[in-house]
mmCIF file of C-alpha atoms in Angstrom:
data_model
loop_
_atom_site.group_PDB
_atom_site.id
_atom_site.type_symbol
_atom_site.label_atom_id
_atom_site.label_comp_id
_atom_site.label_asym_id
_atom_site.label_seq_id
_atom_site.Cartn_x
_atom_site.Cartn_y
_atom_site.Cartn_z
ATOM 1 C CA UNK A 1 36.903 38.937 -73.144
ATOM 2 C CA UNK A 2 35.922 35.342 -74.314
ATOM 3 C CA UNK A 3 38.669 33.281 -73.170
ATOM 4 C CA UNK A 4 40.687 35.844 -71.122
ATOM 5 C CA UNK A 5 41.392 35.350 -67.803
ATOM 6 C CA UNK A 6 40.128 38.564 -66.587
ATOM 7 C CA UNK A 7 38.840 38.296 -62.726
ATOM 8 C CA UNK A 8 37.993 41.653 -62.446
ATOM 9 C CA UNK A 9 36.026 44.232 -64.714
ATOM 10 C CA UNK A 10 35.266 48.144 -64.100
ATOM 11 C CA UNK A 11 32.886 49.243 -66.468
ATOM 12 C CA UNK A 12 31.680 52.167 -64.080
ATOM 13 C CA UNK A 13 30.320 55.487 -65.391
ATOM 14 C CA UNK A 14 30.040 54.919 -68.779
ATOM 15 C CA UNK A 15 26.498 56.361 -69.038
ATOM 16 C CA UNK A 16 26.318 55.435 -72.917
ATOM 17 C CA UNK A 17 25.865 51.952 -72.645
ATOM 18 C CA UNK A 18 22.403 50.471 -73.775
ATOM 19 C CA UNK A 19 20.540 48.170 -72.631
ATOM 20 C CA UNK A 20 21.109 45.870 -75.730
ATOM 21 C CA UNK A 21 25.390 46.446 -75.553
ATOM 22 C CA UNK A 22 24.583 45.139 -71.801
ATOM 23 C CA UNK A 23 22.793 42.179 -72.900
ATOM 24 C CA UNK A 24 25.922 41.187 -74.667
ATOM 25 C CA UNK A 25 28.480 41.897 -72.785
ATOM 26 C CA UNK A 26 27.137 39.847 -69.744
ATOM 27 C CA UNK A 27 25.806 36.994 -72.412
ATOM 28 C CA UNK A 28 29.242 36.915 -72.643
ATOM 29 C CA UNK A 29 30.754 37.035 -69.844
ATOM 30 C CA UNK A 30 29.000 34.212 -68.484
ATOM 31 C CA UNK A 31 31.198 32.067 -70.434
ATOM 32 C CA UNK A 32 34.564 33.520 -68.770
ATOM 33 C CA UNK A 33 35.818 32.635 -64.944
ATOM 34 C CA UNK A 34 35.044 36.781 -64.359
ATOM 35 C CA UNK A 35 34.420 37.145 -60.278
ATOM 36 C CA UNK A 36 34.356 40.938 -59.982
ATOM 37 C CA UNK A 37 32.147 43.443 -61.839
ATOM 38 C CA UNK A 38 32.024 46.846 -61.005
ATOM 39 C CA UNK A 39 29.115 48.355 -63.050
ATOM 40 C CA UNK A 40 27.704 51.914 -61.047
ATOM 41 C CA UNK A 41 26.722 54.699 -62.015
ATOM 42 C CA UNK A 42 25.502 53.520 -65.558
ATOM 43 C CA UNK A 43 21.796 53.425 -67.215
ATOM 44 C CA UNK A 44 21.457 49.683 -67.317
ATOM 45 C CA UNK A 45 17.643 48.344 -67.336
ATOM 46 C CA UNK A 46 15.676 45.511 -66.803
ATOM 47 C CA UNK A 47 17.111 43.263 -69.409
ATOM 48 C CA UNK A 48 20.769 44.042 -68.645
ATOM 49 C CA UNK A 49 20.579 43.265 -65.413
ATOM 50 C CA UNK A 50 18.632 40.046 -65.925
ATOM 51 C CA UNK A 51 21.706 39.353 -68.577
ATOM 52 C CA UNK A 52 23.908 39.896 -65.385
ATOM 53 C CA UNK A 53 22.023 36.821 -63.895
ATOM 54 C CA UNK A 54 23.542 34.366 -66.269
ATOM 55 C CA UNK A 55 27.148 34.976 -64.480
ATOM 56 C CA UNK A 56 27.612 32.389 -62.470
ATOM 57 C CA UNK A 57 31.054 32.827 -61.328
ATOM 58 C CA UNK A 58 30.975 36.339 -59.728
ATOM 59 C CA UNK A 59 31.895 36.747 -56.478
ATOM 60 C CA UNK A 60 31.604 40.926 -55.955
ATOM 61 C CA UNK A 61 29.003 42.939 -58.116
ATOM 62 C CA UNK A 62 28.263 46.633 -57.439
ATOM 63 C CA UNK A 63 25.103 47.977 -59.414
ATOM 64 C CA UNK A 64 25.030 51.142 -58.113
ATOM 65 C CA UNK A 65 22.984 54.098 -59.067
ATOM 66 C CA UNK A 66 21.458 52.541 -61.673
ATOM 67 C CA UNK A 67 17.742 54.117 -61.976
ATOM 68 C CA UNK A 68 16.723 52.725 -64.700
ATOM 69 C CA UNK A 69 15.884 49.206 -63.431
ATOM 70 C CA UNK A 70 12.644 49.280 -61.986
ATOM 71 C CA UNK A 71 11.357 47.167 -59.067
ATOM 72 C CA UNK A 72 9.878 44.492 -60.969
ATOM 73 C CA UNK A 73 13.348 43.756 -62.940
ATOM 74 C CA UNK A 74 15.151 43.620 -59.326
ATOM 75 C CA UNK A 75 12.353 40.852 -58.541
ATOM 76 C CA UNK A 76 13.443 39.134 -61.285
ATOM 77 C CA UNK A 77 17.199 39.598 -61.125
ATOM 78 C CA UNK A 78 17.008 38.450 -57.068
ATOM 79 C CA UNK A 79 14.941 35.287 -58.396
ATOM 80 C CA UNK A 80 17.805 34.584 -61.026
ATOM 81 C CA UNK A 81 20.301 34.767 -58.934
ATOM 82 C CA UNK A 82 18.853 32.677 -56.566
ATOM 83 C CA UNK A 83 18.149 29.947 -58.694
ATOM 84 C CA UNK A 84 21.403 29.699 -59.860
ATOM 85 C CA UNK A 85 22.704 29.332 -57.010
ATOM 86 C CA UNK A 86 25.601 32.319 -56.403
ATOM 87 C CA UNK A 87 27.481 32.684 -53.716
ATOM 88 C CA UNK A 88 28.717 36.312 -53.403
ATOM 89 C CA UNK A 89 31.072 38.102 -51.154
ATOM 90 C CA UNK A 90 29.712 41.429 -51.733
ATOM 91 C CA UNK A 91 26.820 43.265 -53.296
ATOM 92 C CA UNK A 92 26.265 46.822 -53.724
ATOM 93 C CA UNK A 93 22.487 48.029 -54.740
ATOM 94 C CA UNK A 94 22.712 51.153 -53.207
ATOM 95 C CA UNK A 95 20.792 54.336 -54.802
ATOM 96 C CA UNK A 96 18.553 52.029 -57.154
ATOM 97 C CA UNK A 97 14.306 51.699 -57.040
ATOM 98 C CA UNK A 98 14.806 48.407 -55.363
ATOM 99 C CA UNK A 99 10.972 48.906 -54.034
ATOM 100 C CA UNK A 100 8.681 46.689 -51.823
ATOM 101 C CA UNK A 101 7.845 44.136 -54.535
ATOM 102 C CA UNK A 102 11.156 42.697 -54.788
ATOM 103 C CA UNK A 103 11.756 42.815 -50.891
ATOM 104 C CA UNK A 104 10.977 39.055 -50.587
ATOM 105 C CA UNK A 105 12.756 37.801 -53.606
ATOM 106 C CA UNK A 106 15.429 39.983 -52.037
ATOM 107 C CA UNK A 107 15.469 38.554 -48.621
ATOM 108 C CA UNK A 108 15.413 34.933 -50.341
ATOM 109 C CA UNK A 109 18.016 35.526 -52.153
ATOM 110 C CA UNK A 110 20.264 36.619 -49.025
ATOM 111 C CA UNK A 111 19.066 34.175 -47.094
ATOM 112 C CA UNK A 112 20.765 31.673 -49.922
ATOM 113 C CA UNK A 113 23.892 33.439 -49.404
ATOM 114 C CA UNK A 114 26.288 31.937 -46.785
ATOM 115 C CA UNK A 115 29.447 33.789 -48.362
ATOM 116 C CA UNK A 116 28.252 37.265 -48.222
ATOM 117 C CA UNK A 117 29.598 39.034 -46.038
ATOM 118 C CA UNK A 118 28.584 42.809 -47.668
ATOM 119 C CA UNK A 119 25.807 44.404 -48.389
ATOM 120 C CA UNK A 120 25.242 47.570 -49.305
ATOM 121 C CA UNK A 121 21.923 49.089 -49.689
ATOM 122 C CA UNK A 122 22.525 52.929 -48.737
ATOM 123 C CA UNK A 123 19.916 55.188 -50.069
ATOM 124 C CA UNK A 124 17.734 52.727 -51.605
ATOM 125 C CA UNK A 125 14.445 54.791 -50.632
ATOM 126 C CA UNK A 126 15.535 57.808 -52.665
ATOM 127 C CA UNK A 127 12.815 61.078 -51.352
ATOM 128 C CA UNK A 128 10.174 58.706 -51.362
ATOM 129 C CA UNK A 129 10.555 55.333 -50.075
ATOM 130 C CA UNK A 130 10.701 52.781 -51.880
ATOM 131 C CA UNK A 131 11.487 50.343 -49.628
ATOM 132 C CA UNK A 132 8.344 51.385 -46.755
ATOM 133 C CA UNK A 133 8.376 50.544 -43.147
ATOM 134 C CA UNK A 134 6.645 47.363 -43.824
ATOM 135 C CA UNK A 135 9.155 46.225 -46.759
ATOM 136 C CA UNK A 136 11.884 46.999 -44.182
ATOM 137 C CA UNK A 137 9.894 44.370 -41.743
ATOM 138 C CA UNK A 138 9.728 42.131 -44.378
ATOM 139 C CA UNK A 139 13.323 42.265 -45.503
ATOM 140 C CA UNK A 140 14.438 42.112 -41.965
ATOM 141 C CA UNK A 141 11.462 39.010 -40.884
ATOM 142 C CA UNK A 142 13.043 36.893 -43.731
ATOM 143 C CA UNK A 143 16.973 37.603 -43.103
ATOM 144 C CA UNK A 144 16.210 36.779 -39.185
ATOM 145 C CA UNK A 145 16.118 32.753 -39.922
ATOM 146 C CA UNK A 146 19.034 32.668 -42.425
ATOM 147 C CA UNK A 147 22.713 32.071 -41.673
ATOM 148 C CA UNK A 148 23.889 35.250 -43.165
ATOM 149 C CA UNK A 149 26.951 36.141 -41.879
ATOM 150 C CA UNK A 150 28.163 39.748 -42.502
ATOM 151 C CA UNK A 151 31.124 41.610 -41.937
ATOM 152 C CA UNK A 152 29.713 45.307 -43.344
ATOM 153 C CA UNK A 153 26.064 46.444 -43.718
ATOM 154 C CA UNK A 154 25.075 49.279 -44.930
ATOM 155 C CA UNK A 155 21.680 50.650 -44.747
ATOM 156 C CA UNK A 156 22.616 54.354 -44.541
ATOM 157 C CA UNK A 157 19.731 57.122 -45.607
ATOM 158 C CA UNK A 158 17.148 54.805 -45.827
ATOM 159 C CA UNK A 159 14.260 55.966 -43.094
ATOM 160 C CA UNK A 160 14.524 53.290 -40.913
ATOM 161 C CA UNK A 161 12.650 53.969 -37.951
ATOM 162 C CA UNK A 162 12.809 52.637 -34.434
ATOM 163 C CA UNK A 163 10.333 49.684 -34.992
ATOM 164 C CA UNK A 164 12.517 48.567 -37.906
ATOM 165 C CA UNK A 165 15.442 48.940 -36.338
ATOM 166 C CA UNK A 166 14.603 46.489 -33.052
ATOM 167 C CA UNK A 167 13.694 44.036 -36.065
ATOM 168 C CA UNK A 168 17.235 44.388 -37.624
ATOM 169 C CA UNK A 169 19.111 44.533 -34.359
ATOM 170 C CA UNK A 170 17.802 40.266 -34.324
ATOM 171 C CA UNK A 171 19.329 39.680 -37.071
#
């Protein structure tokens, strides 16, 4: 891929990947122009997705269903991205362990975002929440004084409850 001019990359169900093939793949895709990566329903962990951190360029990344990354790596991933400054379009973390810790890195990280205009976070409470009532306050408290501007949200099967849901209807 170094050198190519691939924009956009599915690399979606394949299961088989580890966590050390992930580390160089996105090592090197950070080098190419690469804007889309489509990476669900795989077994990537904490250090692959911080890998995914050091692509600057994307513009649409869908992670998921990908259980293996556990709330403290999201913390870190949402931190990355943030300090490098990208600008996505979309982002899919549906069905993951995204979890209360990494709400506010989370919410920072959106609030950063003036391109994004999807988000998709269906089912990211799994049968028990991760994301409580109070992260969902949290999440929604932050995103209330940024100037995101989206087009689709998703927040299906999540167990948002009427408290939460006055708090998002602000946004």
């Amino acid at each position: 891929l170094r050198g190519s001019s691939v924009k956009d990359l599915n690399l979606s169900c394949n299961r088989s990947i580890t966590s050390s093939g992930c580390q160089l793949l996105f090592n090197q895709l950070s080098q190419t122009s690469i804007e889309k990566l489509d990476f669900r329903i795989n077994n990537m962990d904490n250090g692959g997705l911080a890998a995914v951190a050091s692509i600057s360029t994307l513009k649409s990344l869908d992670l998921y269903n990908n259980k293996k990354i556990t709330p403290a790596g999201w913390w870190t991933f949402f931190n990355l991205l943030q300090r490098i400054g990208i600008q996505l379009v979309k982002l899919d973390i549906s069905e993951n362990n995204i979890g209360n810790g990494s709400v506010d890195a989370l919410g920072s990280l959106l609030g950063s975002m003036n391109t994004l205009k999807e988000l998709l976070m269906n089912e990211t409470s799994g049968d028990e929440p991760d994301i409580t009532s109070q992260g969902w306050v949290t999440l929604f408290t932050t995103l209330q004084g940024s100037n995101l501007d989206l087009v689709d949200l998703n927040l299906g099967n999540n167990r948002i409850d009427d408290e939460r849901l006055q708090l998002l209807v602000r946004l």
